[in-house]
mmCIF file of C-alpha atoms in Angstrom:
data_model
loop_
_atom_site.group_PDB
_atom_site.id
_atom_site.type_symbol
_atom_site.label_atom_id
_atom_site.label_comp_id
_atom_site.label_asym_id
_atom_site.label_seq_id
_atom_site.Cartn_x
_atom_site.Cartn_y
_atom_site.Cartn_z
ATOM 1 C CA MET U 19 -11.248 14.624 -24.037
ATOM 2 C CA ARG U 20 -12.703 11.796 -21.935
ATOM 3 C CA VAL U 21 -9.234 10.276 -21.437
ATOM 4 C CA ALA U 22 -7.843 13.622 -20.251
ATOM 5 C CA LEU U 23 -10.718 14.070 -17.789
ATOM 6 C CA ASN U 24 -10.213 10.551 -16.476
ATOM 7 C CA LEU U 25 -6.507 11.237 -15.969
ATOM 8 C CA LEU U 26 -7.270 14.462 -14.098
ATOM 9 C CA LEU U 27 -9.850 12.736 -11.914
ATOM 10 C CA MET U 28 -7.487 9.858 -11.167
ATOM 11 C CA ILE U 29 -4.796 12.297 -9.986
ATOM 12 C CA VAL U 30 -7.204 14.361 -7.844
ATOM 13 C CA LEU U 31 -8.469 11.204 -6.121
ATOM 14 C CA ALA U 32 -4.998 9.713 -5.612
ATOM 15 C CA VAL U 33 -3.568 12.847 -3.977
ATOM 16 C CA ASN U 34 -5.959 12.343 -1.029
ATOM 17 C CA LEU U 35 -4.855 8.811 -0.128
ATOM 18 C CA ARG U 36 -1.672 9.456 1.881
ATOM 19 C CA PRO U 37 -1.769 12.832 3.748
ATOM 20 C CA ILE U 38 -3.582 11.217 6.690
ATOM 21 C CA LEU U 39 -0.481 9.047 7.180
ATOM 22 C CA THR U 40 2.444 11.265 6.239
ATOM 23 C CA SER U 41 1.263 14.394 8.077
ATOM 24 C CA ILE U 42 1.693 12.573 11.416
ATOM 25 C CA GLY U 43 5.427 11.822 11.574
ATOM 26 C CA PRO U 44 6.860 15.355 11.215
ATOM 27 C CA LEU U 45 4.485 16.641 13.924
ATOM 28 C CA LEU U 46 4.999 13.721 16.291
ATOM 29 C CA GLY U 47 7.136 15.759 18.710
ATOM 30 C CA PRO U 48 4.567 18.484 19.525
ATOM 31 C CA MET U 49 1.753 15.936 19.353
ATOM 32 C CA ARG U 50 3.434 13.752 21.968
ATOM 33 C CA ALA U 51 4.166 16.750 24.178
ATOM 34 C CA SER U 52 0.566 17.972 23.951
ATOM 35 C CA THR U 53 -1.315 14.659 24.256
ATOM 36 C CA GLY U 54 1.107 12.290 26.010
ATOM 37 C CA LEU U 55 1.283 9.902 23.049
ATOM 38 C CA GLY U 56 3.717 7.005 23.508
ATOM 39 C CA TYR U 57 5.621 5.418 20.632
ATOM 40 C CA GLN U 58 3.240 2.466 20.429
ATOM 41 C CA GLN U 59 0.178 4.749 20.504
ATOM 42 C CA ALA U 60 1.818 6.851 17.804
ATOM 43 C CA ALA U 61 2.316 3.685 15.760
ATOM 44 C CA LEU U 62 -1.468 3.178 15.880
ATOM 45 C CA LEU U 63 -1.935 6.454 13.977
ATOM 46 C CA THR U 64 -0.267 4.747 11.016
ATOM 47 C CA ALA U 65 -1.100 1.101 11.670
ATOM 48 C CA LEU U 66 -4.874 1.455 12.183
ATOM 49 C CA PRO U 67 -5.593 3.364 8.949
ATOM 50 C CA VAL U 68 -3.504 0.861 7.015
ATOM 51 C CA LEU U 69 -5.365 -2.018 8.660
ATOM 52 C CA CYS U 70 -8.606 -0.338 7.565
ATOM 53 C CA MET U 71 -7.162 -0.193 4.046
ATOM 54 C CA GLY U 72 -6.844 -3.955 4.307
ATOM 55 C CA LEU U 73 -10.142 -4.908 5.901
ATOM 56 C CA ILE U 74 -12.524 -2.725 3.864
ATOM 57 C CA PRO U 75 -11.524 -4.063 0.392
ATOM 58 C CA LEU U 76 -12.122 -7.610 1.661
ATOM 59 C CA LEU U 77 -15.742 -6.611 2.317
ATOM 60 C CA GLN U 78 -16.253 -5.308 -1.226
ATOM 61 C CA PRO U 79 -18.121 -8.413 -2.493
ATOM 62 C CA TRP U 80 -20.796 -7.702 0.132
ATOM 63 C CA LEU U 81 -20.641 -3.902 -0.005
ATOM 64 C CA ARG U 82 -21.272 -3.886 -3.765
ATOM 65 C CA ARG U 83 -24.745 -5.317 -3.107
ATOM 66 C CA TRP U 84 -25.856 -2.203 -1.193
ATOM 67 C CA VAL U 85 -23.508 0.626 -2.213
ATOM 68 C CA SER U 86 -22.889 1.816 -5.770
ATOM 69 C CA GLU U 87 -19.479 2.841 -7.018
ATOM 70 C CA HIS U 88 -20.608 6.478 -7.020
ATOM 71 C CA GLY U 89 -21.995 6.292 -3.492
ATOM 72 C CA GLY U 90 -18.950 4.472 -2.169
ATOM 73 C CA MET U 91 -16.555 7.038 -3.619
ATOM 74 C CA LEU U 92 -18.516 9.961 -2.155
ATOM 75 C CA ALA U 93 -18.720 8.245 1.241
ATOM 76 C CA GLY U 94 -14.984 7.513 1.283
ATOM 77 C CA LEU U 95 -13.947 11.044 0.346
ATOM 78 C CA SER U 96 -16.402 12.496 2.870
ATOM 79 C CA ALA U 97 -14.903 10.358 5.654
ATOM 80 C CA ILE U 98 -11.414 11.681 4.818
ATOM 81 C CA ALA U 99 -12.645 15.292 4.860
ATOM 82 C CA LEU U 100 -14.527 14.850 8.156
ATOM 83 C CA ALA U 101 -11.550 13.194 9.851
ATOM 84 C CA CYS U 102 -9.252 16.056 8.825
ATOM 85 C CA LEU U 103 -11.757 18.677 10.026
ATOM 86 C CA TRP U 104 -12.080 16.802 13.329
ATOM 87 C CA ARG U 105 -8.312 16.932 13.774
ATOM 88 C CA LEU U 106 -8.474 20.719 13.847
ATOM 89 C CA GLN U 107 -10.116 20.446 17.297
ATOM 90 C CA LEU U 108 -8.303 17.462 18.833
ATOM 91 C CA ASP U 109 -6.323 17.607 22.063
ATOM 92 C CA SER U 110 -6.265 13.981 23.300
ATOM 93 C CA ALA U 111 -4.359 10.877 22.230
ATOM 94 C CA TRP U 112 -7.398 8.626 21.849
ATOM 95 C CA ALA U 113 -9.339 11.202 19.843
ATOM 96 C CA LEU U 114 -6.378 11.271 17.457
ATOM 97 C CA VAL U 115 -6.519 7.496 17.184
ATOM 98 C CA ALA U 116 -10.273 7.616 16.503
ATOM 99 C CA SER U 117 -9.767 10.209 13.757
ATOM 100 C CA ALA U 118 -7.127 7.924 12.226
ATOM 101 C CA VAL U 119 -9.660 5.091 12.055
ATOM 102 C CA LEU U 120 -12.297 7.309 10.387
ATOM 103 C CA ALA U 121 -9.777 8.603 7.869
ATOM 104 C CA GLY U 122 -8.467 5.082 7.273
ATOM 105 C CA ILE U 123 -11.962 3.804 6.458
ATOM 106 C CA GLY U 124 -12.398 6.616 3.944
ATOM 107 C CA VAL U 125 -9.047 5.963 2.288
ATOM 108 C CA ALA U 126 -9.766 2.222 2.235
ATOM 109 C CA VAL U 127 -13.034 2.673 0.330
ATOM 110 C CA VAL U 128 -11.492 4.987 -2.285
ATOM 111 C CA GLN U 129 -8.219 3.101 -2.611
ATOM 112 C CA GLY U 130 -9.956 -0.258 -2.935
ATOM 113 C CA MET U 131 -11.761 0.949 -6.052
ATOM 114 C CA MET U 132 -8.859 2.760 -7.718
ATOM 115 C CA PRO U 133 -6.967 -0.125 -9.419
ATOM 116 C CA GLY U 134 -10.208 -1.372 -10.965
ATOM 117 C CA LEU U 135 -11.036 2.140 -12.181
ATOM 118 C CA VAL U 136 -7.568 2.612 -13.687
ATOM 119 C CA ASN U 137 -7.785 -0.782 -15.389
ATOM 120 C CA ARG U 138 -11.238 0.048 -16.774
ATOM 121 C CA TRP U 139 -10.440 3.601 -17.869
ATOM 122 C CA PHE U 140 -7.011 2.884 -19.414
ATOM 123 C CA PRO U 141 -6.946 -0.784 -20.530
ATOM 124 C CA THR U 142 -4.285 -0.236 -23.215
ATOM 125 C CA ARG U 143 -2.001 1.967 -21.074
ATOM 126 C CA LEU U 144 -2.155 0.082 -17.796
ATOM 127 C CA ALA U 145 1.500 0.164 -16.696
ATOM 128 C CA GLY U 146 1.991 3.863 -17.465
ATOM 129 C CA CYS U 147 -1.287 4.987 -15.910
ATOM 130 C CA MET U 148 -0.730 2.812 -12.842
ATOM 131 C CA GLY U 149 2.645 4.518 -12.509
ATOM 132 C CA LEU U 150 0.983 7.939 -12.777
ATOM 133 C CA TYR U 151 -1.623 6.931 -10.180
ATOM 134 C CA SER U 152 1.129 5.746 -7.834
ATOM 135 C CA ALA U 153 3.130 8.925 -8.384
ATOM 136 C CA ALA U 154 0.105 11.143 -7.606
ATOM 137 C CA LEU U 155 -0.657 9.114 -4.484
ATOM 138 C CA MET U 156 2.916 9.472 -3.234
ATOM 139 C CA SER U 157 3.080 13.156 -4.158
ATOM 140 C CA GLY U 158 0.107 13.842 -1.901
ATOM 141 C CA GLY U 159 1.933 12.107 0.922
ATOM 142 C CA GLY U 160 5.121 14.060 0.336
ATOM 143 C CA LEU U 161 3.326 17.411 0.238
ATOM 144 C CA ALA U 162 1.645 16.610 3.547
ATOM 145 C CA ALA U 163 4.962 15.756 5.185
ATOM 146 C CA MET U 164 6.672 18.932 3.965
ATOM 147 C CA LEU U 165 3.825 21.438 4.368
ATOM 148 C CA GLY U 166 2.415 20.145 7.658
ATOM 149 C CA PRO U 167 5.165 21.566 9.925
ATOM 150 C CA ARG U 168 5.166 24.889 8.063
ATOM 151 C CA VAL U 169 1.387 25.273 8.337
ATOM 152 C CA SER U 170 1.510 24.303 12.022
ATOM 153 C CA GLU U 171 4.228 26.863 12.712
ATOM 154 C CA HIS U 172 2.310 29.575 10.856
ATOM 155 C CA PHE U 173 -0.920 29.009 12.823
ATOM 156 C CA GLY U 174 0.808 28.223 16.108
ATOM 157 C CA HIS U 175 -0.645 24.763 16.746
ATOM 158 C CA TRP U 176 0.017 21.284 15.342
ATOM 159 C CA GLN U 177 -3.677 20.599 14.634
ATOM 160 C CA ALA U 178 -3.558 22.946 11.642
ATOM 161 C CA GLY U 179 -0.943 20.759 9.953
ATOM 162 C CA LEU U 180 -3.326 17.795 10.168
ATOM 163 C CA GLY U 181 -6.638 19.533 9.410
ATOM 164 C CA LEU U 182 -5.379 21.305 6.279
ATOM 165 C CA TRP U 183 -5.930 18.133 4.230
ATOM 166 C CA ALA U 184 -9.704 18.488 4.380
ATOM 167 C CA ILE U 185 -9.342 21.006 1.523
ATOM 168 C CA PRO U 186 -8.134 18.586 -1.207
ATOM 169 C CA ALA U 187 -10.681 16.002 0.030
ATOM 170 C CA VAL U 188 -13.545 18.462 -0.511
ATOM 171 C CA LEU U 189 -12.143 19.360 -3.945
ATOM 172 C CA ALA U 190 -12.037 15.640 -4.803
ATOM 173 C CA ILE U 191 -15.698 15.258 -3.817
ATOM 174 C CA LEU U 192 -16.624 18.047 -6.227
ATOM 175 C CA ALA U 193 -14.384 16.654 -8.976
ATOM 176 C CA TRP U 194 -15.893 13.173 -8.688
ATOM 177 C CA ALA U 195 -19.442 14.530 -8.723
ATOM 178 C CA VAL U 196 -18.802 16.600 -11.869
ATOM 179 C CA LEU U 197 -16.143 14.708 -13.872
ATOM 180 C CA ARG U 198 -16.818 11.005 -13.314
ATOM 181 C CA PRO U 199 -17.708 8.905 -16.404
ATOM 182 C CA ARG U 200 -21.425 8.092 -16.613
ATOM 183 C CA SER U 201 -20.903 4.741 -18.390
ATOM 184 C CA PRO U 202 -22.318 1.596 -16.696
ATOM 185 C CA VAL U 203 -20.020 -0.258 -14.290
ATOM 186 C CA PRO U 204 -19.289 -3.785 -15.602
ATOM 187 C CA MET U 205 -20.298 -6.672 -13.356
ATOM 188 C CA LEU U 206 -18.166 -9.665 -12.416
ATOM 189 C CA SER U 207 -18.893 -12.829 -14.367
ATOM 190 C CA SER U 208 -20.418 -15.659 -12.393
ATOM 191 C CA ALA U 209 -17.141 -17.585 -12.620
ATOM 192 C CA ARG U 210 -15.327 -14.814 -10.798
ATOM 193 C CA SER U 211 -18.076 -13.454 -8.562
ATOM 194 C CA GLY U 212 -16.811 -15.271 -5.468
ATOM 195 C CA HIS U 213 -13.831 -14.599 -3.252
ATOM 196 C CA TRP U 214 -10.121 -15.266 -3.715
ATOM 197 C CA PHE U 215 -9.499 -16.883 -0.336
ATOM 198 C CA SER U 216 -9.044 -20.328 -1.895
ATOM 199 C CA SER U 217 -6.430 -19.195 -4.456
ATOM 200 C CA ALA U 218 -2.807 -19.804 -3.482
ATOM 201 C CA ARG U 219 -1.582 -17.313 -6.109
ATOM 202 C CA ALA U 220 -3.920 -14.587 -4.798
ATOM 203 C CA TRP U 221 -2.507 -15.130 -1.292
ATOM 204 C CA LEU U 222 1.067 -15.029 -2.619
ATOM 205 C CA LEU U 223 0.367 -11.755 -4.450
ATOM 206 C CA ALA U 224 -1.200 -10.313 -1.286
ATOM 207 C CA LEU U 225 1.729 -11.340 0.922
ATOM 208 C CA TYR U 226 4.144 -9.932 -1.643
ATOM 209 C CA PHE U 227 2.294 -6.622 -1.930
ATOM 210 C CA GLY U 228 2.027 -6.301 1.848
ATOM 211 C CA LEU U 229 5.655 -6.989 2.666
ATOM 212 C CA ILE U 230 7.275 -4.944 -0.084
ATOM 213 C CA ASN U 231 5.118 -1.969 0.943
ATOM 214 C CA GLY U 232 5.698 -2.415 4.683
ATOM 215 C CA GLY U 233 8.834 -0.349 4.259
ATOM 216 C CA TYR U 234 6.752 2.658 3.181
ATOM 217 C CA THR U 235 4.508 2.730 6.240
ATOM 218 C CA SER U 236 7.499 2.119 8.504
ATOM 219 C CA MET U 237 9.489 4.963 6.979
ATOM 220 C CA VAL U 238 6.513 7.336 7.115
ATOM 221 C CA ALA U 239 5.913 6.445 10.757
ATOM 222 C CA TRP U 240 9.503 6.411 12.024
ATOM 223 C CA LEU U 241 11.837 8.314 9.696
ATOM 224 C CA PRO U 242 11.075 11.724 11.320
ATOM 225 C CA ALA U 243 11.549 10.221 14.810
ATOM 226 C CA PHE U 244 14.809 8.611 13.652
ATOM 227 C CA HIS U 245 15.957 12.003 12.359
ATOM 228 C CA LEU U 246 15.074 13.691 15.663
ATOM 229 C CA GLU U 247 17.032 11.081 17.610
ATOM 230 C CA HIS U 248 20.118 11.975 15.592
ATOM 231 C CA GLY U 249 19.869 15.694 16.333
ATOM 232 C CA GLY U 250 17.486 16.784 13.578
ATOM 233 C CA THR U 251 14.371 18.951 13.671
ATOM 234 C CA ALA U 252 10.684 18.292 12.993
ATOM 235 C CA GLN U 253 10.914 20.234 9.736
ATOM 236 C CA GLY U 254 14.027 18.299 8.788
ATOM 237 C CA GLY U 255 12.176 15.035 9.359
ATOM 238 C CA GLY U 256 9.340 16.241 7.163
ATOM 239 C CA ASP U 257 11.807 17.249 4.472
ATOM 240 C CA LEU U 258 13.343 13.769 4.564
ATOM 241 C CA VAL U 259 9.902 12.256 3.986
ATOM 242 C CA GLY U 260 9.495 14.772 1.165
ATOM 243 C CA LEU U 261 12.835 13.678 -0.327
ATOM 244 C CA MET U 262 11.773 10.052 -0.085
ATOM 245 C CA THR U 263 8.501 10.953 -1.816
ATOM 246 C CA LEU U 264 10.292 12.772 -4.644
ATOM 247 C CA PHE U 265 12.258 9.634 -5.426
ATOM 248 C CA GLN U 266 9.149 7.482 -4.966
ATOM 249 C CA VAL U 267 7.541 9.500 -7.733
ATOM 250 C CA CYS U 268 10.659 9.022 -9.891
ATOM 251 C CA GLY U 269 10.510 5.281 -9.290
ATOM 252 C CA ALA U 270 6.757 4.974 -9.856
ATOM 253 C CA LEU U 271 6.903 6.920 -13.129
ATOM 254 C CA GLY U 272 10.433 6.291 -14.371
ATOM 255 C CA LEU U 273 10.892 2.541 -14.054
ATOM 256 C CA PRO U 274 7.639 1.536 -15.818
ATOM 257 C CA LEU U 275 8.530 4.053 -18.548
ATOM 258 C CA LEU U 276 12.045 2.636 -18.852
ATOM 259 C CA LEU U 277 10.677 -0.905 -19.115
ATOM 260 C CA ARG U 278 7.570 -0.071 -21.151
ATOM 261 C CA GLY U 279 8.427 -2.663 -23.815
ATOM 262 C CA VAL U 280 8.987 -5.445 -21.282
ATOM 263 C CA THR U 281 5.951 -7.572 -20.400
ATOM 264 C CA ASP U 282 7.776 -9.451 -17.639
ATOM 265 C CA ARG U 283 7.570 -7.347 -14.457
ATOM 266 C CA ARG U 284 10.293 -9.291 -12.623
ATOM 267 C CA PRO U 285 13.358 -7.372 -13.912
ATOM 268 C CA GLY U 286 11.823 -4.084 -12.773
ATOM 269 C CA LEU U 287 10.880 -5.516 -9.402
ATOM 270 C CA TRP U 288 14.349 -7.008 -8.877
ATOM 271 C CA LEU U 289 15.933 -3.661 -9.706
ATOM 272 C CA ALA U 290 13.546 -1.749 -7.420
ATOM 273 C CA LEU U 291 14.038 -4.172 -4.539
ATOM 274 C CA GLY U 292 17.814 -4.112 -5.018
ATOM 275 C CA VAL U 293 17.949 -0.310 -4.813
ATOM 276 C CA GLN U 294 15.678 -0.403 -1.759
ATOM 277 C CA LEU U 295 17.915 -3.028 -0.124
ATOM 278 C CA ALA U 296 21.001 -0.863 -0.648
ATOM 279 C CA GLY U 297 19.238 2.039 1.070
ATOM 280 C CA PHE U 298 18.276 0.015 4.145
ATOM 281 C CA VAL U 299 21.786 -1.408 4.406
ATOM 282 C CA GLY U 300 23.088 2.173 4.284
ATOM 283 C CA LEU U 301 20.807 3.180 7.161
ATOM 284 C CA LEU U 302 22.115 0.219 9.136
ATOM 285 C CA LEU U 303 25.829 0.707 8.515
ATOM 286 C CA ALA U 304 26.115 4.510 8.207
ATOM 287 C CA PRO U 305 22.894 6.073 9.531
ATOM 288 C CA THR U 306 24.196 9.647 9.754
ATOM 289 C CA MET U 307 26.862 9.683 7.038
ATOM 290 C CA ALA U 308 24.616 10.011 3.976
ATOM 291 C CA THR U 309 21.057 9.856 5.287
ATOM 292 C CA GLY U 310 19.611 11.715 2.301
ATOM 293 C CA LEU U 311 21.168 9.228 -0.130
ATOM 294 C CA TRP U 312 19.837 6.195 1.749
ATOM 295 C CA VAL U 313 16.370 7.731 1.992
ATOM 296 C CA ALA U 314 16.374 8.596 -1.721
ATOM 297 C CA MET U 315 17.312 5.018 -2.654
ATOM 298 C CA ILE U 316 14.635 3.585 -0.385
ATOM 299 C CA GLY U 317 12.087 5.993 -1.857
ATOM 300 C CA PHE U 318 12.943 5.064 -5.455
ATOM 301 C CA GLY U 319 12.634 1.369 -4.677
ATOM 302 C CA LEU U 320 9.379 1.763 -2.750
ATOM 303 C CA GLY U 321 7.750 3.850 -5.474
ATOM 304 C CA ALA U 322 8.638 1.440 -8.251
ATOM 305 C CA CYS U 323 7.586 -1.572 -6.159
ATOM 306 C CA PHE U 324 4.157 -0.146 -5.392
ATOM 307 C CA SER U 325 3.411 0.633 -9.024
ATOM 308 C CA LEU U 326 4.841 -2.568 -10.476
ATOM 309 C CA SER U 327 3.293 -4.875 -7.884
ATOM 310 C CA LEU U 328 -0.200 -3.501 -8.572
ATOM 311 C CA THR U 329 0.400 -3.763 -12.330
ATOM 312 C CA LEU U 330 1.609 -7.340 -11.839
ATOM 313 C CA THR U 331 -1.627 -8.168 -10.000
ATOM 314 C CA LEU U 332 -3.921 -6.603 -12.622
ATOM 315 C CA GLU U 333 -2.110 -8.344 -15.481
ATOM 316 C CA HIS U 334 -2.947 -11.770 -14.064
ATOM 317 C CA LEU U 335 -6.485 -11.433 -15.513
ATOM 318 C CA LYS U 336 -7.785 -9.950 -18.766
ATOM 319 C CA ALA U 337 -11.279 -8.773 -17.778
ATOM 320 C CA PRO U 338 -11.164 -5.401 -15.943
ATOM 321 C CA ALA U 339 -13.898 -6.350 -13.442
ATOM 322 C CA GLU U 340 -12.171 -9.605 -12.501
ATOM 323 C CA ALA U 341 -8.740 -7.952 -12.299
ATOM 324 C CA GLY U 342 -10.223 -5.250 -10.075
ATOM 325 C CA SER U 343 -11.716 -7.919 -7.810
ATOM 326 C CA LEU U 344 -8.329 -9.629 -7.507
ATOM 327 C CA ALA U 345 -6.613 -6.283 -6.829
ATOM 328 C CA ALA U 346 -9.120 -5.547 -4.054
ATOM 329 C CA PHE U 347 -8.289 -8.874 -2.406
ATOM 330 C CA VAL U 348 -4.535 -8.325 -2.806
ATOM 331 C CA GLN U 349 -4.767 -4.820 -1.354
ATOM 332 C CA GLY U 350 -7.033 -6.080 1.421
ATOM 333 C CA ILE U 351 -4.733 -8.784 2.742
ATOM 334 C CA GLY U 352 -1.651 -6.811 1.695
ATOM 335 C CA PHE U 353 -2.502 -3.653 3.623
ATOM 336 C CA ILE U 354 -3.250 -5.650 6.760
ATOM 337 C CA ILE U 355 0.327 -6.924 6.540
ATOM 338 C CA THR U 356 1.595 -3.449 5.632
ATOM 339 C CA GLY U 357 -0.143 -2.012 8.697
ATOM 340 C CA ILE U 358 1.395 -4.566 11.050
ATOM 341 C CA VAL U 359 4.976 -3.945 9.889
ATOM 342 C CA PRO U 360 5.382 -0.373 11.317
ATOM 343 C CA TYR U 361 3.817 -1.490 14.599
ATOM 344 C CA ILE U 362 6.425 -4.254 14.895
ATOM 345 C CA ALA U 363 9.114 -1.740 13.902
ATOM 346 C CA GLY U 364 7.928 0.611 16.682
ATOM 347 C CA TRP U 365 7.910 -2.250 19.191
ATOM 348 C CA LEU U 366 11.485 -3.140 18.194
ATOM 349 C CA ARG U 367 12.446 0.511 18.679
ATOM 350 C CA ASP U 368 10.964 0.503 22.200
ATOM 351 C CA MET U 369 12.644 -2.791 23.104
ATOM 352 C CA SER U 370 16.095 -2.033 21.703
ATOM 353 C CA GLY U 371 16.328 1.727 22.321
ATOM 354 C CA ASP U 372 17.163 2.673 18.713
ATOM 355 C CA PHE U 373 15.987 2.034 15.167
ATOM 356 C CA GLN U 374 18.727 -0.398 14.102
ATOM 357 C CA ALA U 375 16.551 -3.420 14.872
ATOM 358 C CA SER U 376 13.698 -1.855 12.861
ATOM 359 C CA TRP U 377 15.918 -1.294 9.819
ATOM 360 C CA THR U 378 17.215 -4.867 10.148
ATOM 361 C CA LEU U 379 13.650 -6.186 9.984
ATOM 362 C CA LEU U 380 12.976 -4.237 6.779
ATOM 363 C CA THR U 381 16.265 -5.372 5.236
ATOM 364 C CA VAL U 382 15.422 -9.030 5.831
ATOM 365 C CA THR U 383 11.947 -8.479 4.368
ATOM 366 C CA VAL U 384 13.368 -7.012 1.143
ATOM 367 C CA LEU U 385 15.800 -9.925 0.825
ATOM 368 C CA ALA U 386 12.932 -12.405 1.110
ATOM 369 C CA MET U 387 10.869 -10.591 -1.523
ATOM 370 C CA LEU U 388 13.796 -10.634 -3.944
ATOM 371 C CA LEU U 389 13.558 -14.431 -3.863
ATOM 372 C CA VAL U 390 9.754 -14.554 -4.127
ATOM 373 C CA THR U 391 9.799 -12.352 -7.254
ATOM 374 C CA ALA U 392 11.124 -15.282 -9.286
ATOM 375 C CA ARG U 393 7.687 -16.956 -9.032
ATOM 376 C CA PHE U 394 5.911 -14.343 -11.168
ATOM 377 C CA THR U 395 6.649 -15.499 -14.700
ATOM 378 C CA PRO U 396 4.068 -14.046 -17.173
ATOM 379 C CA ARG U 397 3.388 -17.345 -18.925
ATOM 380 C CA GLY U 398 2.235 -18.777 -15.604
ATOM 381 C CA TYR U 399 -0.387 -16.103 -14.807
ATOM 382 C CA ALA U 400 -3.419 -17.932 -16.205
ATOM 383 C CA ALA U 401 -2.487 -21.326 -14.776
ATOM 384 C CA ALA U 402 -1.709 -19.871 -11.356
ATOM 385 C CA LEU U 403 -5.213 -18.394 -11.035
ATOM 386 C CA ALA U 404 -7.126 -21.130 -12.849
ATOM 387 C CA ARG U 405 -10.014 -22.531 -10.843
ATOM 388 C CA PRO U 406 -10.921 -26.102 -11.718
ATOM 389 C CA ALA U 407 -14.473 -26.532 -12.947
ATOM 390 C CA PRO U 408 -16.849 -28.572 -10.779
ATOM 391 C CA ASP U 409 -16.546 -31.568 -13.131
ATOM 392 C CA ASP U 410 -12.762 -31.411 -12.874
ATOM 393 C CA ARG U 411 -12.913 -31.393 -9.068
ATOM 394 C CA VAL U 412 -15.203 -34.445 -9.126
ATOM 395 C CA ALA U 413 -12.831 -36.233 -11.481
ATOM 396 C CA GLN U 414 -9.909 -35.451 -9.190
ATOM 397 C CA VAL U 415 -11.788 -36.840 -6.178
ATOM 398 C CA ASN U 416 -12.741 -40.030 -8.061
#
């Protein structure tokens, strides 16, 4: 019974972590017409929340001293709900940007804790449950992209398509308050109570996570605008994001299930990156010929990469508290990188006049990550994160 409740709670929490991003793109046209948003300002609506998702987890070692896990989760979910309610009343570009920052802080607090919770709640089913968490997270984003334009059309203003997502945030607050486990939260051991800034492997994992997920934020930010430029509609752009999300869910759930007996995560990551690469090449060479196919391939690759890269990070350490600390660092640095990528993609769009340069950037990024994946051999996990004891460091100096 406890496992089932934990699974339900994990899904309810995860669904709230992407609507603040994916609800923007399909409504970008009316938002720009109403507020005068430029492309680079619009990029901030995606980039700033993602940057918050990076900065807040890096502060966790300090935040844990003053804020409990329960208090942090309630504060994060409340920030998401308040930001969505605020968006119901917005009519200026900079107010939109401010609401994005508030929502991003809320998502960052919740998201920073989630891998550690999943690792603690499901230690023997980590890959499968991380896939389910990733699938729920992406499903929330896809629903927001598809329903946002419809809700806006029904109520006659775009704000409704953004404010709607206060409802699942409030439900998540209630679910956390009622369903959360009451067991004590384990503390980090003294050997792992510090930061990961001095670990080369932690930095490599963070760079890897950030770059392979930069394609997601870029597609969420710019796929609807790309579709509009080629004669599509706002609803059509939202549906494309929904299609991408459907295949993200397939990738996040299906590939870990297919490879459930394989402890080496590299074959799955190579396959996911290869499928993603084929999709970006398709967008470059034939952008209007089979757009749905390219988007589906990109979505499958992105979904599998997100799930497998987080699993890869958690599997570097055995103790749930230490693995959660490492995952917070990886997400912290990684999401800063992930937030910068769509801003650069938007700048390239402004400079070049179309999205070909943006898709080229993402293609090159995927190619680079295919090469980096070779570094993550399972037998090297412990050695890669080993910290020499003080006596060892003295011996090395002498």
